[in-house]
Amino acid sequence: MRFMMLMIPKGYESAEPGAMPSAEAVAAMMKYNESLRKAGVLLSLDGLHPPSMGARVTFDGGKPHVIDGPFIEAKEVLGGYWMIQVRSREEAIEWAKRCPVLGNDTIEVRQVQEFADFPDDVQKELGRFPEMQPHHPGSRAS
């Protein structure tokens, strides 16, 4: 089962452009990332720049509308993610609990929808695009 662990750092919603974690925080996180890799569960990971450097595209009335960051209305924003492959939701939660977070940070654990999770009619539609299915036969991404 694939799970995404979403890092939601407290206060990141108001971080200045170019804000970076301390070298100590990065060292602790890299040690954690290395433990994920050595256990063979890490598929990918990335950190995200602050929302002040991003944009949101909303679709009010079906038309795209671009809002530049920061997003003052946001109470929580993503700071990064890990994609892991584990045997269960409980194992994913155990990995999240080991993360060296700061203070009141949050990690949201979400299971990735797999091809087999969908009903037959949806699988038929998805099957028209095998190259877009990471674990589907014929995929270039698997």
mmCIF file of C-alpha atoms in Angstrom:
data_model
loop_
_atom_site.group_PDB
_atom_site.id
_atom_site.type_symbol
_atom_site.label_atom_id
_atom_site.label_comp_id
_atom_site.label_asym_id
_atom_site.label_seq_id
_atom_site.Cartn_x
_atom_site.Cartn_y
_atom_site.Cartn_z
ATOM 1 C CA MET A 1 0.000 0.000 0.000
ATOM 2 C CA ARG A 2 1.244 3.431 -0.828
ATOM 3 C CA PHE A 3 0.756 6.268 1.619
ATOM 4 C CA MET A 4 1.564 9.926 1.417
ATOM 5 C CA MET A 5 2.728 11.572 4.605
ATOM 6 C CA LEU A 6 2.014 15.294 4.337
ATOM 7 C CA MET A 7 4.064 17.630 6.522
ATOM 8 C CA ILE A 8 2.027 20.592 7.830
ATOM 9 C CA PRO A 9 4.487 22.837 9.676
ATOM 10 C CA LYS A 10 2.904 25.192 12.217
ATOM 11 C CA GLY A 11 3.368 28.813 11.122
ATOM 12 C CA TYR A 12 4.545 27.969 7.591
ATOM 13 C CA GLU A 13 1.464 29.681 6.148
ATOM 14 C CA SER A 14 3.063 33.061 6.971
ATOM 15 C CA ALA A 15 6.722 32.206 6.198
ATOM 16 C CA GLU A 16 8.632 34.791 4.184
ATOM 17 C CA PRO A 17 9.790 33.951 0.637
ATOM 18 C CA GLY A 18 13.012 31.969 0.783
ATOM 19 C CA ALA A 19 12.503 30.867 4.400
ATOM 20 C CA MET A 20 14.581 27.760 5.097
ATOM 21 C CA PRO A 21 14.821 25.315 8.003
ATOM 22 C CA SER A 22 17.915 25.364 10.206
ATOM 23 C CA ALA A 23 20.869 23.101 9.484
ATOM 24 C CA GLU A 24 20.059 21.191 12.690
ATOM 25 C CA ALA A 25 16.457 20.597 11.586
ATOM 26 C CA VAL A 26 17.633 19.435 8.155
ATOM 27 C CA ALA A 27 20.202 17.086 9.728
ATOM 28 C CA ALA A 28 17.501 15.487 11.919
ATOM 29 C CA MET A 29 15.150 15.175 8.942
ATOM 30 C CA MET A 30 17.855 13.638 6.742
ATOM 31 C CA LYS A 31 18.551 11.034 9.437
ATOM 32 C CA TYR A 32 14.834 10.184 9.450
ATOM 33 C CA ASN A 33 14.740 10.100 5.630
ATOM 34 C CA GLU A 34 17.725 7.744 5.647
ATOM 35 C CA SER A 35 15.906 5.391 8.032
ATOM 36 C CA LEU A 36 12.941 5.319 5.606
ATOM 37 C CA ARG A 37 15.308 4.528 2.720
ATOM 38 C CA LYS A 38 17.206 1.806 4.619
ATOM 39 C CA ALA A 39 13.891 0.160 5.582
ATOM 40 C CA GLY A 40 13.006 0.050 1.871
ATOM 41 C CA VAL A 41 9.734 1.967 2.290
ATOM 42 C CA LEU A 42 10.657 5.365 0.811
ATOM 43 C CA LEU A 43 9.425 5.960 -2.749
ATOM 44 C CA SER A 44 9.934 9.722 -2.975
ATOM 45 C CA LEU A 45 10.037 12.896 -0.934
ATOM 46 C CA ASP A 46 10.269 16.624 -1.418
ATOM 47 C CA GLY A 47 10.090 19.821 0.562
ATOM 48 C CA LEU A 48 8.063 22.794 -0.620
ATOM 49 C CA HIS A 49 8.927 26.476 -0.679
ATOM 50 C CA PRO A 50 6.699 28.707 1.495
ATOM 51 C CA PRO A 51 3.218 29.581 0.215
ATOM 52 C CA SER A 52 4.394 33.183 -0.176
ATOM 53 C CA MET A 53 6.246 31.953 -3.278
ATOM 54 C CA GLY A 54 3.310 29.957 -4.634
ATOM 55 C CA ALA A 55 -0.027 30.517 -6.288
ATOM 56 C CA ARG A 56 -3.476 29.018 -6.057
ATOM 57 C CA VAL A 57 -5.758 28.510 -8.991
ATOM 58 C CA THR A 58 -9.400 28.439 -7.983
ATOM 59 C CA PHE A 59 -12.342 27.721 -10.262
ATOM 60 C CA ASP A 60 -15.180 29.884 -9.030
ATOM 61 C CA GLY A 61 -18.009 29.395 -11.486
ATOM 62 C CA GLY A 62 -15.803 27.029 -13.498
ATOM 63 C CA LYS A 63 -13.350 29.752 -14.584
ATOM 64 C CA PRO A 64 -9.739 29.756 -13.390
ATOM 65 C CA HIS A 65 -8.715 32.547 -11.036
ATOM 66 C CA VAL A 66 -5.089 32.892 -9.873
ATOM 67 C CA ILE A 67 -4.252 34.048 -6.350
ATOM 68 C CA ASP A 68 -0.599 34.719 -5.533
ATOM 69 C CA GLY A 69 0.705 33.627 -2.131
ATOM 70 C CA PRO A 70 0.819 34.077 0.753
ATOM 71 C CA PHE A 71 -2.688 32.809 1.396
ATOM 72 C CA ILE A 72 -3.778 34.779 4.449
ATOM 73 C CA GLU A 73 -6.977 32.775 4.811
ATOM 74 C CA ALA A 74 -5.097 29.470 5.107
ATOM 75 C CA LYS A 75 -4.825 27.980 8.572
ATOM 76 C CA GLU A 76 -2.606 25.079 7.465
ATOM 77 C CA VAL A 77 -0.325 24.635 4.478
ATOM 78 C CA LEU A 78 1.923 21.856 3.201
ATOM 79 C CA GLY A 79 5.652 22.052 3.772
ATOM 80 C CA GLY A 80 6.572 18.793 2.080
ATOM 81 C CA TYR A 81 5.714 15.142 1.647
ATOM 82 C CA TRP A 82 6.973 11.579 1.685
ATOM 83 C CA MET A 83 5.542 8.807 -0.486
ATOM 84 C CA ILE A 84 6.062 5.455 1.208
ATOM 85 C CA GLN A 85 5.191 1.820 0.425
ATOM 86 C CA VAL A 86 4.183 -0.118 3.546
ATOM 87 C CA ARG A 87 1.993 -3.091 4.510
ATOM 88 C CA SER A 88 -0.703 -1.191 6.408
ATOM 89 C CA ARG A 89 -2.130 2.119 7.583
ATOM 90 C CA GLU A 90 -0.771 1.314 11.044
ATOM 91 C CA GLU A 91 2.773 0.939 9.682
ATOM 92 C CA ALA A 92 2.454 4.279 7.869
ATOM 93 C CA ILE A 93 1.293 5.924 11.107
ATOM 94 C CA GLU A 94 4.233 4.388 12.985
ATOM 95 C CA TRP A 95 6.625 5.928 10.457
ATOM 96 C CA ALA A 96 4.890 9.310 10.803
ATOM 97 C CA LYS A 97 5.233 9.134 14.602
ATOM 98 C CA ARG A 98 9.026 8.779 14.253
ATOM 99 C CA CYS A 99 9.423 12.002 12.242
ATOM 100 C CA PRO A 100 11.532 14.685 13.955
ATOM 101 C CA VAL A 101 8.952 17.492 13.818
ATOM 102 C CA LEU A 102 9.209 20.877 15.496
ATOM 103 C CA GLY A 103 6.800 21.901 18.237
ATOM 104 C CA ASN A 104 3.220 21.700 17.019
ATOM 105 C CA ASP A 105 3.784 20.438 13.475
ATOM 106 C CA THR A 106 1.362 17.915 11.984
ATOM 107 C CA ILE A 107 1.829 14.985 9.636
ATOM 108 C CA GLU A 108 -1.277 13.875 7.775
ATOM 109 C CA VAL A 109 -1.167 10.246 6.587
ATOM 110 C CA ARG A 110 -3.261 9.477 3.498
ATOM 111 C CA GLN A 111 -3.517 6.248 1.522
ATOM 112 C CA VAL A 112 -3.004 6.552 -2.225
ATOM 113 C CA GLN A 113 -5.870 5.350 -4.412
ATOM 114 C CA GLU A 114 -4.703 2.346 -6.391
ATOM 115 C CA PHE A 115 -6.143 1.108 -9.686
ATOM 116 C CA ALA A 116 -7.791 -1.881 -7.961
ATOM 117 C CA ASP A 117 -9.603 0.418 -5.490
ATOM 118 C CA PHE A 118 -11.909 1.741 -8.213
ATOM 119 C CA PRO A 119 -15.109 0.067 -9.469
ATOM 120 C CA ASP A 120 -15.076 -1.658 -12.869
ATOM 121 C CA ASP A 121 -16.490 1.301 -14.812
ATOM 122 C CA VAL A 122 -13.822 3.646 -13.439
ATOM 123 C CA GLN A 123 -11.070 1.065 -14.054
ATOM 124 C CA LYS A 124 -12.268 0.871 -17.678
ATOM 125 C CA GLU A 125 -11.794 4.644 -18.058
ATOM 126 C CA LEU A 126 -8.436 4.556 -16.278
ATOM 127 C CA GLY A 127 -7.387 1.625 -18.442
ATOM 128 C CA ARG A 128 -7.512 3.876 -21.500
ATOM 129 C CA PHE A 129 -4.382 5.565 -20.121
ATOM 130 C CA PRO A 130 -2.053 2.743 -18.994
ATOM 131 C CA GLU A 131 0.980 4.992 -19.116
ATOM 132 C CA MET A 132 -0.646 7.079 -16.346
ATOM 133 C CA GLN A 133 -1.056 4.093 -13.968
ATOM 134 C CA PRO A 134 2.121 3.462 -11.953
ATOM 135 C CA HIS A 135 1.260 -0.153 -11.098
ATOM 136 C CA HIS A 136 -0.903 -1.081 -14.066
ATOM 137 C CA PRO A 137 0.435 -3.601 -16.631
ATOM 138 C CA GLY A 138 1.858 -1.694 -19.563
ATOM 139 C CA SER A 139 2.790 1.313 -17.479
ATOM 140 C CA ARG A 140 6.121 2.977 -18.100
ATOM 141 C CA ALA A 141 6.090 4.358 -14.545
ATOM 142 C CA SER A 142 6.062 0.982 -12.685
#
